[in-house]
Coordinates of C-alpha atoms in Angstrom, one line a residue:
Chain A
X1 CA 56.2 109.1 90.3
X2 CA 58.6 106.4 91.6
X3 CA 61.3 108.4 93.2
X4 CA 61.3 112.0 94.2
X5 CA 63.9 114.0 96.0
X6 CA 63.0 117.5 97.0
X7 CA 65.4 120.0 98.5
X8 CA 67.8 117.2 99.7
X9 CA 70.8 118.3 101.7
X10 CA 73.6 116.0 103.0
X11 CA 76.7 116.5 105.0
X12 CA 79.9 114.3 105.3
X13 CA 81.3 115.5 108.6
X14 CA 81.7 119.2 108.1
X15 CA 81.5 119.0 104.4
X16 CA 78.2 120.2 103.0
X17 CA 78.0 117.8 100.0
X18 CA 74.4 118.3 98.7
X19 CA 72.8 121.7 98.6
X20 CA 69.0 121.2 98.1
X21 CA 68.8 118.6 95.3
X22 CA 65.5 118.0 93.4
X23 CA 65.3 115.1 91.1
X24 CA 62.5 112.8 89.9
X25 CA 62.4 109.3 88.4
X26 CA 59.3 108.0 86.7
X27 CA 58.3 104.4 86.4
X28 CA 60.0 102.8 83.4
X29 CA 62.5 105.6 82.8
X30 CA 66.3 105.6 82.6
X31 CA 67.5 108.8 84.2
X32 CA 71.1 109.8 84.3
X33 CA 73.1 112.0 86.5
X34 CA 76.3 113.4 85.1
X35 CA 78.9 115.8 86.5
X36 CA 82.5 116.2 87.3
X37 CA 84.3 114.2 90.0
X38 CA 83.3 115.5 93.4
X39 CA 80.1 117.0 92.2
X40 CA 78.1 114.9 94.7
X41 CA 76.7 112.2 92.4
X42 CA 77.7 109.3 94.6
X43 CA 76.8 111.1 97.7
X44 CA 73.3 111.6 96.2
X45 CA 73.0 107.8 95.5
X46 CA 74.1 106.9 99.1
X47 CA 71.8 109.6 100.6
X48 CA 68.8 107.9 99.0
X49 CA 69.8 104.9 101.2
X50 CA 70.4 107.1 104.3
X51 CA 74.2 106.8 104.2
X52 CA 74.7 109.6 105.1
X53 CA 71.2 110.5 106.2
X54 CA 69.7 113.6 104.4
X55 CA 70.1 116.6 106.7
X56 CA 67.3 118.4 105.0
X57 CA 64.6 117.8 102.4
X58 CA 62.5 114.8 101.6
X59 CA 63.0 111.5 99.7
X60 CA 59.8 109.8 98.6
X61 CA 59.6 106.4 97.0
X62 CA 56.3 105.1 95.6
X63 CA 54.4 107.6 97.7
X64 CA 56.2 106.7 100.9
X65 CA 58.6 109.1 102.8
X66 CA 61.8 107.0 103.2
X67 CA 64.0 109.9 104.4
X68 CA 64.3 108.6 107.9
X69 CA 64.1 104.8 107.3
X70 CA 67.1 102.6 108.2
X71 CA 69.2 101.6 105.2
X72 CA 68.0 97.9 105.1
X73 CA 64.4 99.0 105.2
X74 CA 64.9 101.3 102.2
X75 CA 66.4 98.4 100.3
X76 CA 63.4 96.3 101.3
X77 CA 61.1 98.8 99.7
X78 CA 62.5 97.7 96.3
X79 CA 65.6 99.8 95.6
X80 CA 68.9 98.2 94.8
X81 CA 72.3 99.8 94.4
X82 CA 75.3 98.9 92.3
X83 CA 77.7 101.1 94.3
X84 CA 80.8 103.0 93.3
X85 CA 83.8 100.7 93.4
X86 CA 81.4 97.6 93.1
X87 CA 81.9 96.5 96.7
X88 CA 81.4 92.8 96.0
X89 CA 82.2 90.5 98.8
X90 CA 85.7 89.5 97.6
X91 CA 86.3 86.7 100.1
X92 CA 83.1 85.0 99.3
X93 CA 82.4 82.9 96.2
X94 CA 80.5 84.3 93.2
X95 CA 77.5 82.1 94.1
X96 CA 77.6 83.4 97.7
X97 CA 77.5 87.0 96.4
X98 CA 74.5 86.2 94.4
X99 CA 72.9 84.5 97.3
X100 CA 73.5 87.6 99.4
X101 CA 71.7 89.7 96.7
X102 CA 68.8 87.3 96.9
X103 CA 68.2 87.7 100.7
X104 CA 65.2 89.8 100.1
X105 CA 63.8 87.6 97.3
X106 CA 61.5 84.7 97.7
X107 CA 63.2 81.4 98.2
X108 CA 61.3 79.8 95.3
X109 CA 62.5 82.5 92.9
X110 CA 66.1 81.9 93.5
X111 CA 66.8 79.2 90.9
X112 CA 64.8 81.1 88.2
X113 CA 66.6 84.4 89.0
X114 CA 70.0 82.6 89.0
X115 CA 69.3 81.2 85.6
X116 CA 68.3 84.6 84.3
X117 CA 71.6 86.1 85.6
X118 CA 73.6 83.3 84.0
X119 CA 71.9 84.0 80.8
X120 CA 72.6 87.7 81.1
X121 CA 76.2 87.2 82.3
X122 CA 77.5 83.8 81.2
X123 CA 80.9 84.4 82.8
X124 CA 79.3 84.2 86.2
X125 CA 78.1 80.6 85.7
X126 CA 81.6 79.6 84.7
X127 CA 83.1 81.3 87.8
X128 CA 80.3 80.5 90.3
X129 CA 82.5 78.6 92.7
X130 CA 85.4 80.9 92.5
X131 CA 86.2 83.6 95.1
X132 CA 84.8 86.9 93.9
X133 CA 88.1 88.7 94.6
X134 CA 89.8 86.7 91.9
X135 CA 87.5 88.1 89.1
X136 CA 88.7 90.8 86.8
X137 CA 87.3 94.3 87.2
X138 CA 84.8 93.9 84.5
X139 CA 83.6 90.5 85.8
X140 CA 83.3 92.0 89.3
X141 CA 81.1 94.8 87.8
X142 CA 78.9 92.1 86.2
X143 CA 78.7 90.4 89.5
X144 CA 77.7 93.6 91.3
X145 CA 74.9 94.2 88.8
X146 CA 73.7 90.6 89.0
X147 CA 73.8 90.8 92.8
X148 CA 71.6 93.9 92.8
X149 CA 69.2 92.3 90.3
X150 CA 68.8 89.2 92.4
X151 CA 66.5 91.1 94.8
X152 CA 64.1 91.9 91.9
X153 CA 64.2 95.6 92.6
X154 CA 61.7 98.1 91.2
X155 CA 64.4 100.7 90.9
X156 CA 68.0 100.1 90.1
X157 CA 70.7 102.6 91.0
X158 CA 73.9 102.3 89.1
X159 CA 76.9 104.3 90.3
X160 CA 79.7 104.7 87.7
X161 CA 79.3 101.2 86.4
X162 CA 81.8 101.8 83.5
X163 CA 84.5 103.3 85.7
X164 CA 87.9 101.8 85.0
X165 CA 86.6 99.1 82.7
X166 CA 88.0 98.0 79.3
X167 CA 86.0 99.4 76.3
X168 CA 84.5 96.0 75.6
X169 CA 83.0 95.9 79.1
X170 CA 81.8 99.5 78.9
X171 CA 79.9 98.6 75.8
X172 CA 78.4 95.5 77.4
X173 CA 77.3 97.5 80.5
X174 CA 75.4 100.0 78.5
X175 CA 73.9 97.2 76.4
X176 CA 72.7 95.6 79.6
X177 CA 71.2 98.9 80.9
X178 CA 69.3 99.3 77.7
X179 CA 68.1 95.7 77.7
X180 CA 67.0 95.8 81.3
X181 CA 65.0 98.9 80.6
X182 CA 63.6 98.2 77.2
X183 CA 62.8 94.5 77.6
X184 CA 62.2 94.1 81.3
X185 CA 60.8 97.6 82.0
X186 CA 63.4 98.2 84.8
X187 CA 63.5 101.8 86.1
X188 CA 67.1 102.9 86.3
X189 CA 68.9 105.9 87.8
X190 CA 72.4 105.9 86.3
X191 CA 75.4 108.0 87.6
X192 CA 78.1 108.3 85.0
X193 CA 81.3 110.1 84.3
X194 CA 81.0 108.7 80.8
X195 CA 78.4 111.3 79.8
X196 CA 78.3 110.5 76.1
X197 CA 77.2 106.9 76.6
X198 CA 74.9 107.7 79.5
X199 CA 73.0 110.5 77.7
X200 CA 72.4 108.3 74.7
X201 CA 70.9 105.5 76.7
X202 CA 68.9 107.8 79.1
X203 CA 65.4 109.2 78.6
X204 CA 66.3 112.2 80.8
X205 CA 69.4 113.5 82.5
X206 CA 70.5 115.9 85.2
X207 CA 73.8 117.8 85.3
X208 CA 75.3 118.2 88.8
X209 CA 77.9 120.6 90.0
X210 CA 79.0 121.5 93.5
X211 CA 76.2 119.5 95.1
X212 CA 73.5 121.2 93.0
X213 CA 71.5 120.3 89.9
X214 CA 72.4 123.0 87.4
X215 CA 70.7 121.6 84.3
X216 CA 68.0 119.1 83.4
X217 CA 66.5 117.9 80.2
X218 CA 66.0 114.9 77.9
X219 CA 69.0 112.9 77.0
X220 CA 68.9 114.3 73.5
X221 CA 68.6 117.9 74.7
X222 CA 71.6 117.6 77.0
X223 CA 73.7 115.9 74.3
X224 CA 73.0 118.9 72.0
X225 CA 73.6 121.5 74.7
X226 CA 76.8 123.4 74.0
X227 CA 77.7 123.9 77.7
X228 CA 77.3 120.2 78.5
X229 CA 79.3 119.4 75.4
X230 CA 82.2 121.6 76.4
X231 CA 82.2 120.6 80.0
X232 CA 81.5 116.9 80.0
X233 CA 81.4 115.4 76.5
X234 CA 84.8 116.2 75.0
X235 CA 86.5 115.1 78.3
X236 CA 84.3 112.0 78.3
X237 CA 85.2 111.2 74.7
X238 CA 88.9 111.6 75.5
X239 CA 88.5 109.3 78.5
X240 CA 86.8 106.6 76.4
X241 CA 89.4 106.8 73.7
X242 CA 92.3 106.5 76.2
Chain B
X1 CA 106.9 59.6 128.8
X2 CA 103.8 58.8 130.9
X3 CA 103.8 62.4 132.2
X4 CA 104.0 63.8 128.7
X5 CA 101.0 61.7 127.6
X6 CA 99.0 62.8 130.6
X7 CA 99.8 66.4 129.9
X8 CA 98.9 65.9 126.3
X9 CA 95.4 64.8 127.4
X10 CA 95.1 67.6 129.9
X11 CA 96.4 70.2 127.4
X12 CA 93.9 69.1 124.8
X13 CA 91.1 69.4 127.3
X14 CA 92.1 72.8 128.4
X15 CA 92.7 73.8 124.8
X16 CA 89.2 72.8 123.8
X17 CA 87.8 75.1 126.4
X18 CA 90.1 78.0 125.4
X19 CA 89.1 77.4 121.7
X20 CA 85.4 77.7 122.5
X21 CA 85.9 81.0 124.3
X22 CA 88.3 82.3 121.7
X23 CA 85.7 81.9 118.9
X24 CA 83.6 84.6 120.7
X25 CA 86.5 87.0 120.7
X26 CA 87.4 86.4 117.1
X27 CA 83.9 86.6 115.7
X28 CA 83.1 89.9 117.5
X29 CA 86.4 91.3 116.4
X30 CA 85.7 90.2 112.8
X31 CA 82.3 91.8 112.6
X32 CA 82.8 95.1 114.5
X33 CA 86.6 95.3 115.0
X34 CA 86.6 95.5 118.8
X35 CA 87.9 93.2 121.5
X36 CA 85.0 92.3 123.7
X37 CA 86.9 92.3 127.0
X38 CA 83.7 91.3 128.9
X39 CA 83.6 88.0 127.0
X40 CA 85.6 86.2 129.6
X41 CA 83.1 87.3 132.3
X42 CA 80.3 86.1 130.2
X43 CA 81.9 82.7 130.4
X44 CA 82.2 83.1 134.2
X45 CA 78.5 84.0 134.4
X46 CA 77.7 80.8 132.6
X47 CA 79.8 78.8 135.1
X48 CA 77.8 80.3 137.9
X49 CA 74.5 79.5 136.1
X50 CA 75.8 76.0 135.8
X51 CA 76.6 75.8 139.5
X52 CA 73.1 77.1 140.4
X53 CA 71.3 74.7 138.1
X54 CA 73.4 71.7 139.1
X55 CA 72.6 72.5 142.8
X56 CA 68.9 72.9 142.0
X57 CA 68.8 69.7 140.1
X58 CA 70.5 67.8 142.9
X59 CA 67.9 69.3 145.2
X60 CA 65.1 67.9 143.0
X61 CA 66.7 64.5 143.2
X62 CA 67.6 64.3 139.5
X63 CA 70.6 62.1 139.5
X64 CA 70.8 61.0 135.9
X65 CA 74.1 62.5 134.6
X66 CA 73.1 62.9 130.9
X67 CA 69.8 64.5 131.8
X68 CA 71.2 67.0 134.3
X69 CA 74.1 67.8 131.9
X70 CA 71.6 68.5 129.1
X71 CA 69.4 70.6 131.3
X72 CA 72.3 72.6 132.6
X73 CA 73.6 73.2 129.1
X74 CA 70.2 74.3 127.9
X75 CA 69.6 76.8 130.7
X76 CA 73.2 78.1 130.6
X77 CA 73.2 78.6 126.9
X78 CA 69.9 80.3 127.0
X79 CA 70.6 82.7 129.8
X80 CA 74.2 83.4 128.7
X81 CA 73.1 84.3 125.2
X82 CA 70.7 86.8 126.7
X83 CA 73.7 88.3 128.7
X84 CA 75.7 88.5 125.5
X85 CA 72.8 90.3 123.7
X86 CA 72.3 92.7 126.6
X87 CA 76.0 93.6 126.9
X88 CA 76.1 94.5 123.2
X89 CA 72.9 96.4 123.3
X90 CA 73.7 98.6 126.3
X91 CA 77.4 98.9 126.3
X92 CA 78.5 98.7 122.6
X93 CA 75.8 99.6 120.2
X94 CA 75.3 103.2 121.5
X95 CA 79.0 103.7 120.9
X96 CA 79.1 102.4 117.3
X97 CA 80.5 105.1 115.0
X98 CA 82.5 106.7 117.8
X99 CA 86.2 106.4 118.3
X100 CA 87.7 102.9 118.4
X101 CA 88.8 103.3 122.0
X102 CA 85.3 104.0 123.4
X103 CA 83.8 100.5 123.1
X104 CA 87.0 99.1 124.4
X105 CA 86.8 101.1 127.6
X106 CA 83.1 100.3 127.8
X107 CA 84.0 96.6 127.5
X108 CA 86.4 96.8 130.4
X109 CA 83.8 98.6 132.4
X110 CA 81.3 95.8 131.5
X111 CA 83.8 93.2 132.6
X112 CA 84.3 94.9 136.0
X113 CA 80.6 95.3 136.4
X114 CA 79.9 91.6 135.7
X115 CA 82.6 90.5 138.1
X116 CA 81.2 92.7 140.9
X117 CA 77.7 91.7 140.2
X118 CA 78.5 88.0 140.6
X119 CA 80.7 88.8 143.6
X120 CA 77.8 90.7 145.3
X121 CA 75.1 88.2 144.5
X122 CA 77.0 84.9 144.8
X123 CA 79.8 85.9 147.3
X124 CA 83.5 86.1 146.8
X125 CA 84.2 82.5 148.0
X126 CA 84.9 79.6 145.8
X127 CA 81.7 77.7 145.0
X128 CA 81.8 73.9 144.7
X129 CA 79.3 71.7 142.9
X130 CA 78.3 68.2 143.9
X131 CA 80.5 65.9 141.7
X132 CA 78.7 65.3 138.4
X133 CA 80.9 63.2 136.3
X134 CA 83.5 61.2 138.3
X135 CA 85.9 58.5 137.3
X136 CA 87.8 57.8 134.1
X137 CA 89.8 55.2 132.2
X138 CA 93.3 54.2 133.3
X139 CA 95.1 54.0 130.0
X140 CA 98.5 52.7 131.0
X141 CA 101.0 52.6 133.8
X142 CA 104.7 53.3 133.3
X143 CA 107.0 53.2 136.3
X144 CA 104.1 53.6 138.8
X145 CA 102.7 56.6 137.0
X146 CA 99.2 55.9 135.6
X147 CA 97.9 57.9 132.6
X148 CA 94.3 58.6 133.2
X149 CA 91.6 59.9 130.9
X150 CA 88.8 61.3 132.9
X151 CA 85.2 61.0 131.7
X152 CA 84.8 64.7 131.9
X153 CA 87.8 65.1 129.6
X154 CA 86.2 62.8 127.0
X155 CA 83.0 64.8 127.4
X156 CA 84.8 68.2 126.9
X157 CA 86.7 67.0 123.8
X158 CA 83.6 65.4 122.2
X159 CA 81.3 68.3 122.9
X160 CA 83.9 70.8 121.5
X161 CA 84.5 68.8 118.3
X162 CA 80.7 68.5 117.7
X163 CA 80.2 72.2 118.4
X164 CA 83.0 73.3 116.2
X165 CA 81.7 71.1 113.4
X166 CA 78.2 72.5 113.8
X167 CA 79.5 76.0 114.0
X168 CA 81.7 75.7 110.9
X169 CA 78.6 74.5 109.0
X170 CA 76.6 77.4 110.3
X171 CA 79.1 80.0 109.2
X172 CA 80.1 78.5 105.8
X173 CA 76.8 77.0 104.6
X174 CA 73.8 78.9 106.0
X175 CA 72.2 82.2 105.1
X176 CA 73.0 83.6 108.6
X177 CA 76.6 82.5 108.1
X178 CA 76.8 84.4 104.8
X179 CA 75.3 87.5 106.3
X180 CA 77.8 87.2 109.2
X181 CA 80.7 87.0 106.8
X182 CA 79.4 89.8 104.6
X183 CA 79.1 92.1 107.6
X184 CA 82.7 91.3 108.4
X185 CA 83.7 92.5 105.0
X186 CA 81.4 95.5 104.3
X187 CA 78.7 96.4 106.7
X188 CA 77.3 99.2 104.6
X189 CA 77.0 97.0 101.5
X190 CA 75.3 94.3 103.6
X191 CA 72.7 96.9 104.8
X192 CA 72.3 98.0 101.2
X193 CA 71.2 94.5 100.3
X194 CA 68.4 94.8 102.8
X195 CA 70.0 92.9 105.7
X196 CA 69.5 94.3 109.2
X197 CA 73.1 94.6 110.3
X198 CA 72.4 95.4 113.9
X199 CA 70.4 92.2 114.2
X200 CA 73.3 90.2 112.6
X201 CA 75.7 91.8 115.1
X202 CA 73.4 90.9 118.0
X203 CA 73.2 87.3 116.9
X204 CA 77.0 87.2 116.6
X205 CA 77.2 88.3 120.2
X206 CA 74.6 85.7 121.3
X207 CA 76.4 83.0 119.4
X208 CA 79.8 83.8 120.9
X209 CA 78.2 83.9 124.4
X210 CA 76.5 80.5 123.8
X211 CA 79.8 78.9 123.0
X212 CA 81.4 80.5 126.0
X213 CA 78.4 79.2 128.0
X214 CA 79.2 75.6 126.9
X215 CA 82.8 76.2 127.9
X216 CA 81.6 77.5 131.3
X217 CA 79.5 74.4 132.0
X218 CA 82.4 72.1 130.9
X219 CA 84.9 73.8 133.2
X220 CA 82.4 73.6 136.1
X221 CA 82.1 69.9 135.5
X222 CA 85.8 69.4 135.1
X223 CA 87.1 71.4 138.1
X224 CA 84.0 71.2 140.3
X225 CA 84.6 74.7 141.6
X226 CA 84.1 78.3 140.3
X227 CA 84.7 81.8 141.6
X228 CA 83.9 85.2 140.3
X229 CA 87.4 85.8 139.0
X230 CA 87.8 82.8 136.6
X231 CA 86.5 84.9 133.7
X232 CA 89.4 87.3 133.8
X233 CA 92.3 84.7 133.4
X234 CA 90.4 82.4 131.1
X235 CA 89.4 85.4 129.1
X236 CA 92.9 86.7 128.6
X237 CA 94.1 83.2 127.7
X238 CA 91.3 82.7 125.1
X239 CA 92.1 86.2 123.8
X240 CA 95.7 85.1 123.4
X241 CA 94.5 82.0 121.6
X242 CA 92.5 84.2 119.2
X243 CA 95.5 86.4 118.6
X244 CA 97.9 83.5 118.1
X245 CA 95.5 81.9 115.6
X246 CA 95.0 85.2 113.8
X247 CA 92.2 87.4 115.2
X248 CA 89.2 87.3 112.9
X249 CA 89.9 83.7 111.8
X250 CA 87.6 81.0 113.1
X251 CA 89.9 78.0 112.4
X252 CA 92.7 80.2 113.9
X253 CA 90.7 80.5 117.1
X254 CA 90.3 76.8 117.4
X255 CA 94.0 76.1 116.6
X256 CA 95.2 78.9 118.9
X257 CA 93.0 77.5 121.7
X258 CA 94.6 74.0 121.3
X259 CA 98.1 75.4 121.2
X260 CA 97.7 77.6 124.3
X261 CA 96.1 74.6 126.2
X262 CA 99.0 72.4 125.2
X263 CA 101.7 74.9 125.9
X264 CA 100.2 75.7 129.3
X265 CA 100.0 72.0 130.2
X266 CA 103.6 71.2 129.2
X267 CA 105.0 74.3 130.8
X268 CA 103.3 73.4 134.1
X269 CA 104.6 69.9 134.0
X270 CA 108.2 70.5 133.0
X271 CA 109.1 74.1 133.9
X272 CA 107.0 75.7 136.6
X273 CA 103.4 75.2 137.6
X274 CA 103.3 78.5 139.4
X275 CA 104.4 80.5 136.4
X276 CA 102.3 78.8 133.8
X277 CA 100.4 82.0 133.1
X278 CA 103.6 83.6 132.2
X279 CA 103.9 81.3 129.3
X280 CA 100.6 82.4 127.8
X281 CA 101.3 86.1 128.3
X282 CA 104.8 85.8 126.8
X283 CA 103.2 84.3 123.8
X284 CA 100.7 87.1 123.5
X285 CA 103.6 89.7 123.6
X286 CA 105.7 87.7 121.1
X287 CA 102.9 87.3 118.7
X288 CA 101.9 90.9 118.9
X289 CA 105.5 91.9 118.3
X290 CA 106.6 89.6 115.5
X291 CA 103.5 88.2 113.8
X292 CA 100.5 90.4 114.6
X293 CA 98.3 88.7 112.0
X294 CA 98.7 85.3 113.8
X295 CA 99.2 81.9 112.4
X296 CA 96.1 81.7 110.2
X297 CA 95.4 85.5 109.9
X298 CA 94.7 86.5 106.3
X299 CA 97.2 88.5 104.4
X300 CA 95.2 90.8 102.2
X301 CA 95.9 89.8 98.6
X302 CA 92.9 90.9 96.5
X303 CA 92.3 92.5 93.2
X304 CA 90.8 95.9 93.2

């Protein structure tokens, strides 16, 4: 077991955002978390990093209890996050953003990893001396993913990577998720509002509602589930088409 | 004409000192969004360390000017950075995440504490040092007025230029500099990348204090006297310089420092030496009223 959350609670001020969440991610899996806006998906991702800190329950990564560790120590254990809204350093150059991502990596790996990122996202090489804030939304998302990968994480958390992107970029993002997993064996936890795409790429999925997991199953099962279909897929389709 | 030239030299010297102190304000503001009102007193503490070490060195019979300057600078920078670190650790870090006003009040408290500590241990009187760097170059004489460039002024300007160049390199080209800038933009994201944000903030305080320490040593050499209250006035002037340049902007702090130094020197020469502080404080009020982002402050134009 790579990541295991058991009975995790979290509060944002007075708001009780997570009500005892249990999820697991195995080595080599793509696991997706779907649910409506405000269901607590992003909170869950941030709670894994202690932002906010879990107010109850346990988070175990590779056998170690990381529930009370400081945020940077959790990252050092080998988890990287592509956060909601990308949060790239807009006033720094593309290259500097990648260097920031590589802070945890070995110095000698930097050039190799940089080449790998340029291969995966050729646009970043063209723009490497440009300020990251001048990139388009899709390019910023590529940068956020590349920045996360620069630390060579064991587990990659992706929070709504397709949100607000043009269909071409959405396709590219899911292609990359698949490629990272199938070809590089990367373990991925993917939060998505685009349930249709997410469930197709994922081995397993969880459905979240009001801070709780209400349904779990393989990607295929959830795709076929009529409840899931009614609540998340038709809406998801409409959103993709629009 | 001669007077103007002389005041230009004096103003640049003063401005260099203000610029060095202003960097500390602007960096701390950039990274945690608070004005460290104890920063001026950190500078004052450094001046006292300089006085103590100069006196000790004179006692040991060390008379070489470059050697004693170097030793004083080393000791002052070392101790003053420890002060900077300690102030952050005990007065600001426990308040992180509370209201914006809390660390501000704590900073003013720290400022009062440092002044009183120095007053108690060093006495309230003006402390002189044995002259370190005397003499200068007479540039030219017009109508019996000689324009003079003191050696201490040359020292101040050169040290400041070297420090600012080194500092700019540190912030723009090194890994620490990138971490410092990323903390300014998004502390949570920086932590998510595995960077210890508290450590980066501590280092920022130490760096600001180290620059103020150099300013403290320079001023001690320049004026030859210090007292426990110099931090307050110099602090507010450097703060004005940081605001004028655009708080949060490093080139702004340097530019603001130079401008404040020049304005003060010319005001003192042509308008009123007694009211020279009024000039600075009027600028502070005017900038805050009409251009709060300062001269080089960044207007936020970014794609989202």
